[in-house]
XYZ file of C-alpha atoms in Angstrom:
686
model
C -3.115 -3.209 16.899
C -0.973 -2.292 13.907
C -0.130 -5.939 13.228
C -3.768 -6.941 13.625
C -4.917 -4.770 10.736
C -1.976 -5.230 8.401
C -2.157 -7.455 5.320
C -0.506 -10.133 7.419
C -1.734 -11.691 10.639
C -0.162 -11.002 14.056
C 2.858 -13.118 14.897
C 4.456 -14.469 18.031
C 6.751 -12.410 20.231
C 9.679 -14.423 21.543
C 11.584 -14.085 24.797
C 14.398 -15.989 26.469
C 16.682 -18.347 24.513
C 14.196 -18.628 21.663
C 14.085 -14.837 21.440
C 17.893 -14.724 21.191
C 17.834 -17.381 18.476
C 15.175 -15.567 16.469
C 16.969 -12.237 16.874
C 20.254 -13.829 15.823
C 18.823 -15.252 12.599
C 16.986 -12.059 11.631
C 20.079 -9.975 12.464
C 22.160 -12.223 10.195
C 19.633 -11.720 7.371
C 19.724 -7.937 7.899
C 23.539 -7.865 7.792
C 23.548 -10.070 4.683
C 21.118 -7.719 2.922
C 23.307 -4.719 3.751
C 26.499 -6.593 2.779
C 24.974 -7.543 -0.570
C 24.517 -3.844 -1.425
C 28.224 -3.063 -1.344
C 29.793 -6.494 -1.935
C 27.439 -8.565 -4.132
C 27.927 -12.312 -3.886
C 30.098 -13.585 -6.715
C 27.624 -16.322 -7.673
C 25.006 -13.773 -8.715
C 21.718 -12.359 -7.477
C 19.806 -15.645 -7.681
C 22.316 -17.252 -5.307
C 21.684 -14.391 -2.865
C 17.914 -14.856 -3.179
C 18.271 -18.538 -2.316
C 20.234 -17.689 0.846
C 17.813 -14.876 1.741
C 14.748 -17.108 1.405
C 16.506 -19.809 3.439
C 16.901 -17.232 6.199
C 13.364 -15.813 6.260
C 11.056 -18.696 5.316
C 11.878 -20.911 8.350
C 11.317 -17.891 10.580
C 7.801 -17.533 9.145
C 6.845 -20.937 10.541
C 8.300 -20.065 13.923
C 6.854 -16.556 14.127
C 3.353 -17.186 12.741
C 1.107 -19.835 14.333
C -0.865 -22.187 12.129
C -4.187 -21.043 13.565
C -5.395 -24.647 13.625
C -6.701 -25.889 16.975
C -7.612 -29.456 17.792
C -9.173 -30.272 21.167
C -7.740 -33.181 23.105
C -9.446 -36.503 22.571
C -12.260 -37.114 25.025
C -12.518 -33.520 26.261
C -14.786 -30.836 24.871
C -13.176 -27.780 23.331
C -13.384 -25.244 26.128
C -13.256 -21.571 25.297
C -9.645 -20.533 25.579
C -8.378 -17.582 27.512
C -7.596 -14.923 24.887
C -4.595 -13.714 26.856
C -3.176 -17.183 27.172
C -3.795 -18.168 23.567
C -2.664 -14.960 21.901
C 0.224 -15.362 19.448
C 2.487 -13.345 21.699
C 2.187 -15.970 24.497
C 2.545 -19.161 22.514
C 5.673 -20.962 21.398
C 6.369 -22.881 18.187
C 4.906 -26.365 18.161
C 6.851 -29.458 17.056
C 5.067 -29.220 13.705
C 6.288 -25.628 13.330
C 9.867 -26.767 13.929
C 9.535 -29.588 11.403
C 8.212 -27.179 8.772
C 11.001 -24.699 9.566
C 13.656 -27.386 9.069
C 11.973 -28.566 5.853
C 11.929 -24.965 4.609
C 15.632 -24.564 5.396
C 16.587 -27.764 3.563
C 14.395 -27.165 0.498
C 15.672 -23.586 0.188
C 19.371 -24.478 0.609
C 19.257 -27.608 -1.553
C 20.125 -25.786 -4.818
C 23.417 -24.521 -3.328
C 24.496 -27.588 -1.300
C 27.897 -28.665 -2.637
C 27.425 -32.377 -1.878
C 25.406 -34.889 -3.885
C 21.931 -35.735 -2.623
C 20.961 -39.044 -4.191
C 21.167 -38.447 -7.922
C 20.748 -34.692 -7.443
C 22.503 -31.891 -5.582
C 26.114 -31.259 -6.501
C 26.172 -27.506 -6.007
C 24.679 -24.372 -7.484
C 26.149 -24.707 -10.989
C 25.046 -28.317 -11.289
C 21.529 -27.330 -10.214
C 21.354 -24.611 -12.876
C 22.627 -27.038 -15.523
C 19.608 -29.267 -14.844
C 17.139 -26.506 -15.775
C 14.436 -28.101 -17.931
C 15.669 -31.601 -16.968
C 15.030 -31.823 -13.248
C 16.289 -34.799 -11.295
C 13.693 -36.656 -9.168
C 15.298 -35.214 -6.032
C 14.980 -31.725 -7.541
C 11.331 -32.405 -8.265
C 10.617 -33.637 -4.731
C 12.296 -30.715 -2.980
C 10.775 -28.205 -5.410
C 7.350 -29.620 -4.581
C 8.115 -29.385 -0.866
C 9.094 -25.732 -1.243
C 5.926 -25.083 -3.257
C 3.738 -26.515 -0.494
C 5.682 -24.688 2.225
C 5.257 -21.337 0.475
C 1.522 -21.911 0.174
C 1.354 -22.729 3.887
C 3.488 -19.683 4.739
C 1.091 -17.454 2.801
C -1.885 -19.049 4.534
C -0.367 -18.403 7.940
C 0.515 -14.794 7.196
C -2.286 -13.567 4.923
C -5.106 -16.114 5.070
C -6.570 -18.590 2.583
C -7.232 -16.364 -0.403
C -3.719 -15.961 -1.834
C -2.895 -19.695 -1.592
C -6.216 -20.402 -3.313
C -5.309 -17.985 -6.117
C -1.890 -19.624 -6.493
C -3.505 -23.072 -6.645
C -5.914 -21.766 -9.277
C -2.980 -20.674 -11.458
C -1.257 -24.001 -10.800
C -4.383 -25.876 -11.869
C -4.635 -23.712 -14.987
C -1.063 -24.578 -15.920
C -1.632 -28.301 -15.371
C -5.169 -28.721 -16.739
C -5.158 -25.934 -19.331
C -4.502 -28.457 -22.082
C -7.909 -30.022 -21.381
C -9.737 -26.778 -22.149
C -11.442 -26.496 -25.562
C -8.799 -25.168 -27.910
C -11.281 -22.664 -29.278
C -11.179 -20.836 -25.934
C -8.872 -17.811 -25.927
C -7.108 -18.922 -22.732
C -6.517 -22.542 -23.756
C -2.923 -23.802 -24.075
C -1.091 -27.041 -24.793
C -0.835 -28.006 -21.121
C 2.156 -28.530 -18.843
C 3.061 -31.585 -16.818
C 3.848 -31.236 -13.125
C 7.592 -31.551 -13.659
C 7.591 -28.639 -16.088
C 5.686 -26.502 -13.617
C 8.033 -27.295 -10.725
C 11.012 -26.597 -12.974
C 9.503 -23.203 -13.858
C 8.961 -22.417 -10.172
C 12.182 -23.815 -8.689
C 14.830 -23.428 -11.368
C 13.928 -20.404 -13.472
C 14.192 -16.649 -13.143
C 10.414 -16.156 -13.228
C 9.464 -18.507 -10.394
C 10.141 -18.431 -6.656
C 13.358 -16.490 -7.223
C 11.866 -14.039 -9.684
C 11.428 -10.277 -9.627
C 8.988 -10.079 -6.672
C 11.353 -11.898 -4.291
C 14.305 -9.964 -5.713
C 12.505 -6.738 -4.831
C 11.719 -7.986 -1.316
C 15.309 -9.093 -0.671
C 17.011 -6.116 -2.298
C 14.744 -3.131 -1.607
C 11.866 -3.789 0.758
C 13.986 -5.266 3.550
C 16.344 -2.281 3.471
C 13.536 0.286 3.466
C 11.803 -1.617 6.272
C 15.015 -1.492 8.309
C 15.277 2.219 7.554
C 11.708 2.777 8.751
C 12.421 0.843 11.957
C 15.565 2.897 12.628
C 13.743 6.151 11.951
C 10.860 5.139 14.194
C 13.105 4.173 17.117
C 14.997 7.456 16.693
C 11.789 9.379 17.490
C 10.890 10.545 13.985
C 7.295 9.285 14.130
C 6.527 11.224 17.291
C 8.189 14.324 15.845
C 6.104 14.192 12.659
C 2.845 14.015 14.614
C 3.889 16.810 16.993
C 4.991 18.994 14.071
C 1.631 18.492 12.342
C -0.218 19.480 15.509
C 1.988 22.531 16.054
C 1.608 23.723 12.461
C -2.198 23.941 12.662
C -2.836 24.482 16.367
C -4.540 27.863 15.851
C -6.731 26.859 12.902
C -10.448 26.163 13.169
C -9.879 22.913 11.294
C -6.708 22.087 13.229
C -7.785 18.537 14.253
C -8.543 17.433 10.701
C -5.513 19.155 9.207
C -3.292 17.601 11.858
C -4.540 14.107 11.041
C -3.992 14.578 7.302
C -0.570 16.201 7.642
C 0.576 13.549 10.109
C -0.578 10.836 7.710
C 1.467 12.352 4.904
C 4.610 12.821 7.005
C 4.442 9.372 8.581
C 3.718 7.908 5.159
C 7.069 9.117 3.869
C 8.741 6.511 6.069
C 5.996 3.973 6.750
C 4.756 2.683 3.400
C 1.909 0.924 5.210
C -1.700 2.090 5.281
C -2.968 0.317 8.384
C 0.170 1.071 10.414
C -0.042 4.781 9.608
C -3.770 4.823 10.373
C -3.223 3.348 13.822
C -0.257 5.617 14.540
C -1.991 8.887 13.704
C -5.333 7.722 15.096
C -3.960 6.959 18.537
C -2.737 10.558 18.795
C -5.308 12.593 16.877
C -8.577 10.772 17.665
C -8.898 12.383 21.134
C -8.489 15.793 19.475
C -11.015 14.971 16.752
C -13.488 13.749 19.371
C -13.184 16.990 21.363
C -13.830 18.922 18.166
C -17.134 17.083 17.689
C -16.271 14.704 14.854
C -18.472 11.588 14.822
C -16.392 8.390 15.145
C -17.285 7.235 11.629
C -16.300 10.478 9.936
C -13.079 10.732 11.935
C -12.305 7.108 11.125
C -12.815 7.713 7.417
C -10.475 10.693 7.545
C -7.802 8.733 9.423
C -8.050 5.738 7.091
C -7.831 7.862 3.945
C -4.812 9.714 5.321
C -3.242 6.384 6.274
C -3.755 4.830 2.832
C -1.910 7.815 1.400
C 1.184 6.414 3.134
C 1.475 3.750 0.429
C 1.221 6.451 -2.237
C 3.626 8.968 -0.691
C 7.271 9.380 -1.782
C 10.007 8.599 -0.947
C 8.962 5.192 0.496
C 6.021 4.016 -1.549
C 4.479 0.611 -1.074
C 6.391 -2.525 -1.962
C 4.792 -2.723 -5.407
C 6.541 0.519 -6.431
C 9.910 -1.251 -6.336
C 8.475 -3.997 -8.526
C 7.422 -1.313 -11.029
C 11.018 -0.093 -11.237
C 12.250 -3.646 -11.854
C 9.571 -4.599 -14.380
C 10.009 -1.405 -16.433
C 13.784 -1.248 -16.037
C 13.796 2.306 -14.687
C 15.309 3.907 -11.610
C 13.292 4.146 -8.421
C 13.684 7.935 -8.652
C 11.585 7.895 -11.820
C 8.844 5.981 -10.014
C 8.959 8.600 -7.243
C 8.588 11.299 -9.876
C 5.558 9.559 -11.352
C 3.933 9.385 -7.902
C 4.538 12.996 -6.830
C 1.701 14.882 -8.555
C -0.966 12.188 -7.891
C 0.051 12.190 -4.211
C -0.335 15.965 -3.971
C -3.744 15.761 -5.659
C -4.810 12.951 -3.336
C -4.024 14.937 -0.210
C -5.545 18.059 -1.767
C -8.833 16.160 -2.044
C -8.635 15.005 1.580
C -7.797 18.503 2.868
C -10.695 20.028 0.933
C -13.031 17.381 2.341
C -11.746 18.222 5.832
C -12.397 21.940 5.311
C -15.877 21.278 3.921
C -16.817 18.901 6.734
C -15.645 21.383 9.354
C -17.885 24.125 7.965
C -20.851 21.969 7.100
C -20.876 20.079 10.402
C -19.956 23.033 12.568
C -17.090 21.336 14.422
C -15.827 23.125 17.495
C -12.560 24.979 17.665
C -10.088 22.992 19.757
C -6.920 24.321 21.297
C -4.131 21.853 20.643
C -1.484 21.805 23.323
C 1.573 21.994 21.102
C 4.617 24.190 20.985
C 5.799 26.332 18.138
C 6.353 24.550 14.843
C 9.507 26.576 14.302
C 10.968 25.543 17.652
C 10.180 21.898 16.885
C 11.872 22.199 13.508
C 14.888 23.852 15.065
C 15.205 21.109 17.670
C 14.178 17.968 15.781
C 14.186 18.959 12.115
C 17.217 16.747 11.572
C 14.772 13.845 11.129
C 14.131 15.155 7.602
C 17.809 14.925 6.659
C 17.820 11.184 5.982
C 14.784 11.552 3.711
C 16.548 14.334 1.839
C 19.653 12.169 1.534
C 17.642 9.432 -0.206
C 16.249 11.833 -2.808
C 19.579 13.613 -3.371
C 21.518 10.387 -3.798
C 18.932 9.023 -6.213
C 19.197 12.266 -8.181
C 22.982 11.878 -8.272
C 22.591 8.441 -9.822
C 23.131 6.231 -6.775
C 21.105 3.050 -6.528
C 18.071 3.012 -4.244
C 19.701 0.333 -2.098
C 22.854 2.363 -1.448
C 20.813 5.501 -0.851
C 18.622 3.883 1.785
C 21.565 2.203 3.565
C 23.420 5.498 3.884
C 20.201 7.217 4.987
C 19.784 4.516 7.630
C 23.322 5.110 8.902
C 22.676 8.856 9.016
C 19.386 8.387 10.921
C 21.170 6.155 13.449
C 23.931 8.727 13.977
C 21.482 11.628 14.286
C 19.484 9.741 16.910
C 22.202 10.662 19.431
C 21.005 14.272 19.237
C 18.010 13.206 21.345
C 18.886 11.527 24.624
C 15.506 9.774 24.793
C 15.892 7.991 21.452
C 19.587 7.219 21.119
C 20.218 4.090 19.067
C 22.569 2.296 21.379
C 23.980 -1.018 20.090
C 21.120 -2.919 21.712
C 18.462 -0.648 20.205
C 20.207 -0.738 16.811
C 20.051 -4.531 16.864
C 16.377 -4.218 17.775
C 15.801 -1.974 14.746
C 17.590 -4.390 12.406
C 15.691 -7.403 13.685
C 12.370 -5.520 13.603
C 13.072 -4.544 10.018
C 13.638 -8.145 8.947
C 10.665 -9.356 10.965
C 8.528 -6.805 9.129
C 9.482 -8.330 5.787
C 8.865 -12.015 6.653
C 5.283 -12.080 5.399
C 6.094 -9.935 2.361
C 8.923 -12.291 1.392
C 6.606 -15.308 1.554
C 4.042 -13.482 -0.577
C 6.660 -12.389 -3.121
C 8.107 -15.897 -3.443
C 4.621 -17.367 -3.841
C 3.892 -14.744 -6.492
C 6.434 -16.629 -8.578
C 3.777 -19.320 -9.029
C 1.596 -16.744 -10.740
C 4.299 -15.125 -12.880
C 5.883 -18.404 -13.963
C 2.532 -19.953 -14.890
C 1.547 -16.846 -16.818
C 4.862 -16.842 -18.684
C 4.763 -20.547 -19.516
C 1.145 -20.595 -20.713
C 0.945 -17.169 -22.357
C -2.003 -16.313 -20.131
C -1.167 -12.597 -20.022
C -1.688 -11.824 -23.723
C -4.665 -14.200 -23.860
C -6.427 -12.542 -20.925
C -5.625 -9.110 -22.364
C -7.181 -10.087 -25.695
C -10.252 -11.367 -23.861
C -10.595 -8.091 -21.957
C -10.217 -6.056 -25.145
C -12.747 -8.147 -27.042
C -15.276 -7.519 -24.269
C -14.793 -3.751 -24.588
C -14.826 -3.855 -28.393
C -18.116 -5.750 -28.332
C -19.730 -2.604 -26.910
C -18.182 -0.038 -29.244
C -15.634 0.226 -32.026
C -14.620 3.782 -31.100
C -10.995 3.656 -29.843
C -11.600 6.096 -26.999
C -14.710 4.254 -25.791
C -12.817 0.944 -25.957
C -9.985 2.436 -23.881
C -12.434 3.937 -21.366
C -14.368 0.673 -20.971
C -11.142 -1.323 -20.666
C -9.858 1.057 -17.983
C -13.121 0.847 -16.051
C -13.243 -2.959 -16.282
C -9.588 -3.142 -15.264
C -10.197 -0.814 -12.315
C -13.114 -2.957 -11.164
C -11.138 -6.191 -11.559
C -8.121 -4.795 -9.681
C -10.306 -3.472 -6.875
C -12.035 -6.848 -6.462
C -8.695 -8.632 -6.618
C -7.222 -6.318 -3.998
C -10.053 -7.151 -1.621
C -8.787 -10.722 -1.418
C -4.976 -10.598 -1.638
C -2.236 -8.267 -0.324
C -1.207 -5.210 -2.321
C 2.036 -6.747 -3.630
C 0.364 -9.897 -4.941
C -2.515 -7.831 -6.326
C -0.082 -5.708 -8.333
C 1.810 -8.725 -9.684
C -1.380 -10.457 -10.812
C -2.797 -7.226 -12.218
C 0.359 -6.428 -14.146
C 0.664 -9.818 -15.840
C -3.057 -9.998 -16.677
C -4.314 -6.416 -17.118
C -1.079 -4.617 -17.974
C -0.852 -6.156 -21.480
C -4.425 -5.050 -22.272
C -3.608 -1.409 -21.499
C -0.313 -1.583 -23.388
C -2.060 -3.046 -26.450
C -4.364 -0.018 -26.512
C -1.399 2.349 -26.738
C -1.195 3.312 -23.071
C 2.373 4.206 -22.108
C 4.094 1.710 -19.822
C 4.494 4.184 -16.904
C 0.796 5.059 -17.024
C -0.252 1.407 -17.227
C 2.031 0.389 -14.343
C 0.931 3.260 -12.083
C -2.721 2.571 -12.955
C -2.351 -1.018 -11.749
C -0.379 0.160 -8.705
C -2.996 2.675 -7.568
C -5.934 0.312 -7.814
C -3.961 -2.423 -6.069
C -3.265 0.004 -3.211
C -6.857 1.239 -3.007
C -8.020 -2.161 -1.825
C -7.111 -0.899 1.663
C -9.801 1.771 1.301
C -12.423 -0.224 -0.607
C -15.426 -1.896 1.062
C -16.123 -4.562 2.165
C -12.614 -5.333 3.476
C -10.861 -1.914 3.653
C -8.126 -2.826 6.135
C -7.263 0.789 6.875
C -10.916 1.566 7.607
C -11.158 -1.475 9.888
C -8.101 -0.235 11.785
C -9.568 3.274 12.030
C -12.891 1.937 13.343
C -11.002 -0.009 15.990
C -9.260 3.200 17.096
C -12.356 5.440 17.130
C -14.924 2.852 18.178
C -17.117 3.801 15.224
C -19.431 1.548 13.239
C -17.465 -0.362 10.634
C -19.569 -0.024 7.468
C -20.214 3.753 7.806
C -16.479 4.201 8.479
C -15.712 2.375 5.229
C -18.061 4.603 3.238
C -16.566 7.714 4.811
C -13.105 6.428 3.837
C -14.310 5.936 0.292
C -15.589 9.517 0.182
C -12.323 10.988 1.448
C -10.214 8.818 -0.876
C -12.341 9.527 -3.974
C -9.589 11.406 -5.915
C -7.334 8.367 -5.800
C -9.958 6.335 -7.693
C -10.335 8.895 -10.463
C -6.831 10.270 -11.034
C -5.403 6.960 -12.384
C -8.143 6.859 -15.011
C -7.200 10.414 -16.010
C -3.587 9.596 -16.820
C -4.598 6.510 -18.823
C -7.247 8.076 -21.067
C -5.278 10.732 -22.953
C -1.636 11.592 -23.711
C -2.106 14.841 -21.782
C -2.784 12.747 -18.703
C 0.880 11.719 -18.668
C 1.510 15.186 -17.270
C 0.071 13.881 -13.993
C 3.050 11.525 -13.880
C 5.486 14.364 -14.526
C 6.019 13.262 -18.138
C 5.897 15.524 -21.180
C 7.425 18.852 -20.221
C 6.475 21.716 -17.946
C 3.499 22.896 -20.024
C 1.797 19.503 -20.065
C 2.506 18.921 -16.365
C 1.014 22.298 -15.380
C -2.028 21.868 -17.621
C -2.757 18.358 -16.379
C -2.036 19.189 -12.737
C -4.094 22.395 -12.546
C -7.011 20.963 -14.502
C -7.140 17.827 -12.390
C -6.795 19.897 -9.209
C -9.881 21.845 -10.280
C -11.678 18.573 -10.931
C -10.683 17.218 -7.506
C -11.883 20.426 -5.856
C -15.285 20.425 -7.512
C -15.710 16.714 -6.751
C -14.989 17.477 -3.091
C -17.720 20.142 -3.196
C -20.126 17.678 -4.814
C -19.363 14.998 -2.218
C -19.434 17.347 0.776
C -22.284 19.636 -0.258
C -20.445 22.849 0.645
C -18.458 25.441 -1.343
C -15.744 26.895 0.942
C -16.023 30.644 1.331
C -19.588 30.754 -0.046
C -21.958 28.285 1.548
C -23.998 25.110 1.141
C -24.537 23.484 -2.245
C -27.908 21.995 -3.038
C -28.565 18.782 -4.888
C -28.650 20.414 -8.374
C -25.293 22.127 -7.787
C -23.796 18.919 -6.446
C -24.929 16.937 -9.490
C -23.531 19.551 -11.881
C -20.303 19.717 -9.853
C -19.864 15.947 -9.963
C -20.397 15.981 -13.721
C -17.879 18.831 -14.060
C -15.264 16.922 -12.059
C -15.658 13.814 -14.190
C -15.510 15.751 -17.478
C -12.356 17.586 -16.364
C -10.570 14.253 -15.987
C -10.708 13.920 -19.777
C -7.706 16.170 -20.311
C -8.479 17.403 -23.826
C -9.341 21.000 -24.887
C -13.073 20.517 -25.539
C -13.858 18.487 -22.383
C -11.773 20.882 -20.279
C -13.749 23.834 -21.669
C -17.055 22.090 -20.994
C -15.897 21.127 -17.517
C -14.834 24.688 -16.712
C -18.255 25.958 -17.834
C -19.962 23.418 -15.575
C -17.744 24.532 -12.679
C -18.803 28.129 -13.271
C -22.439 27.012 -13.366
C -21.955 25.181 -10.054
C -20.451 28.258 -8.377
C -23.213 30.463 -9.791
C -25.848 28.095 -8.446
C -24.335 28.159 -4.958
C -24.092 31.985 -5.059
C -27.709 32.208 -6.160
C -28.754 29.839 -3.400
C -26.874 31.907 -0.814
C -28.429 35.128 -2.095
C -31.891 33.616 -1.919
C -31.217 32.328 1.592
C -29.928 35.756 2.687
C -32.998 37.539 1.284
C -35.299 35.005 2.946
C -33.487 35.447 6.242
C -33.669 39.256 5.935
C -37.380 39.081 5.140
C -37.947 36.812 8.152
C -36.060 39.238 10.382
C -38.176 42.109 9.005
C -41.417 40.258 9.692
C -40.284 39.373 13.179
C -39.324 43.009 13.850
C -42.716 44.266 12.599
C -44.590 41.741 14.760
C -42.538 42.805 17.761
C -43.359 46.474 17.150
C -47.071 45.710 16.877
C -46.946 43.780 20.124
C -45.254 46.738 21.823
C -47.993 49.083 20.542
């Protein structure tokens, strides 16, 4: 179920000799990735990326079926047995093997020491031909281009290959556009494009693939080791034990479990399925409708991609693009993550009181006893943060944390990582990065085309001119640009995976924000958040689809409930883009700015939760006027400047006063009704 609702499609599961072969190749890739951390290959990082892609891309064609069916000639296409035709029960076809061999040859060609026709000759000779590709180079570069497009189609669907082809067409035909158009360029021939993809640092072997091969694969292996060591089960049990006596225990358990699992998962749909399978029965007993429970689970699951210390894959790309340590990116994500889960928890509390959910006794032990027995699962997470703080690289930190998690697994007899299970974790980790690697390599088509044609600055200028056509006020221009960028990123994220969405958004929308004076960390995190939120945005909302599958709820209402729970995540990024004070939400600018921005935004998130839920905790229901004023107050508070904050605080006070007045009126009406009923009863007795 997890694989079904991920960004990538489900793959085959191999057994027998083929299973041993697949496990052997993926194990070799895992060991190479770990070896590269401590003993980098002498030929450089690009040489390593070539070997890494040669290891994973052929496995994509073996692990992921083409999805193309052709009935036999002369026989009608009979409906197939789902069990027999599922990816887990099929084997690679001859075409799959041919594509796998072609992928291996086209990937290894740049490093083959022998001559191939007039090309080849080794890695150094290949690099020397940059800008002057040999015909053999051109042919094999084209083959690799087509194979990457097919790999993306198999793993993520048609949209990303279509986007890549659109960029390719822009690079080739852009010279035919009217030169008066802002996005027109001189045009590139096909050889120049293939050279940019195959033999440059911004193409297939650019930053996205570097991140996949250097960071994502290691963190995926770490997550697999931690999962097999029993950490996932412990996190869910700890969440249940911590809130077992609370009236809102089911909702709190789901949210807390989502946060804890998110620290090691980094995947929205996977976390949604994991916590849903455990907490949905509890939520159902408490009286939650399937759609509302599904929205809660999906919102908590999406938070996994936003939660330190293992954010989504795009977070590692941020560190590479901006040239900062991964620890800094974690610091930028900390306050927004806390505010995001604050909004979800408040929505849970409001829903519990407004809907009158039943108190449910959760059969869980003491949280303290669980911590005493299994709290060691937190140690590897702590090791990552401590080592990053001490200046170690993220790759070394996660490898040592993985070793520690494997050693600590022997404290629990049920989850000991024996050699066989350790191999399983390593191979599962590499398998989990196959689709991401294909996407990251294909993203090189987008980045290389953008670099060669200058599309980024041109698109940024076009976006700015659209905002400036409405107003010349700098703040209004920035606000309109941010809103247009948020809309564009959300729409883009509906069609392509998060990693590709971030790469496209950064090269197209990032320059527009930077040109308006937005700091690079704020611009990068803005693009990151809206790329991630595609998993919560209708009409696709992968996390919501996964949650609906778990709860059995209606899909569209589940999506809207997810949107309501995840509302803070849509607004907070706009807050840290609009004003310099908003940088405090990223932990930038000193303690005073951080506290001011954090507390003010927390108040805004709280009042927005009241407006969305129609209930003020501790007081009572909020009517439509109070909800409208509360929503306005929450939006004004996001403009982190003295005057808007003062106005927003006054509107918050007005909202609270309105709810108090409504409660007082309701109490007096109820008392009067009781008095009338008592008088009528006395008259009847007389």
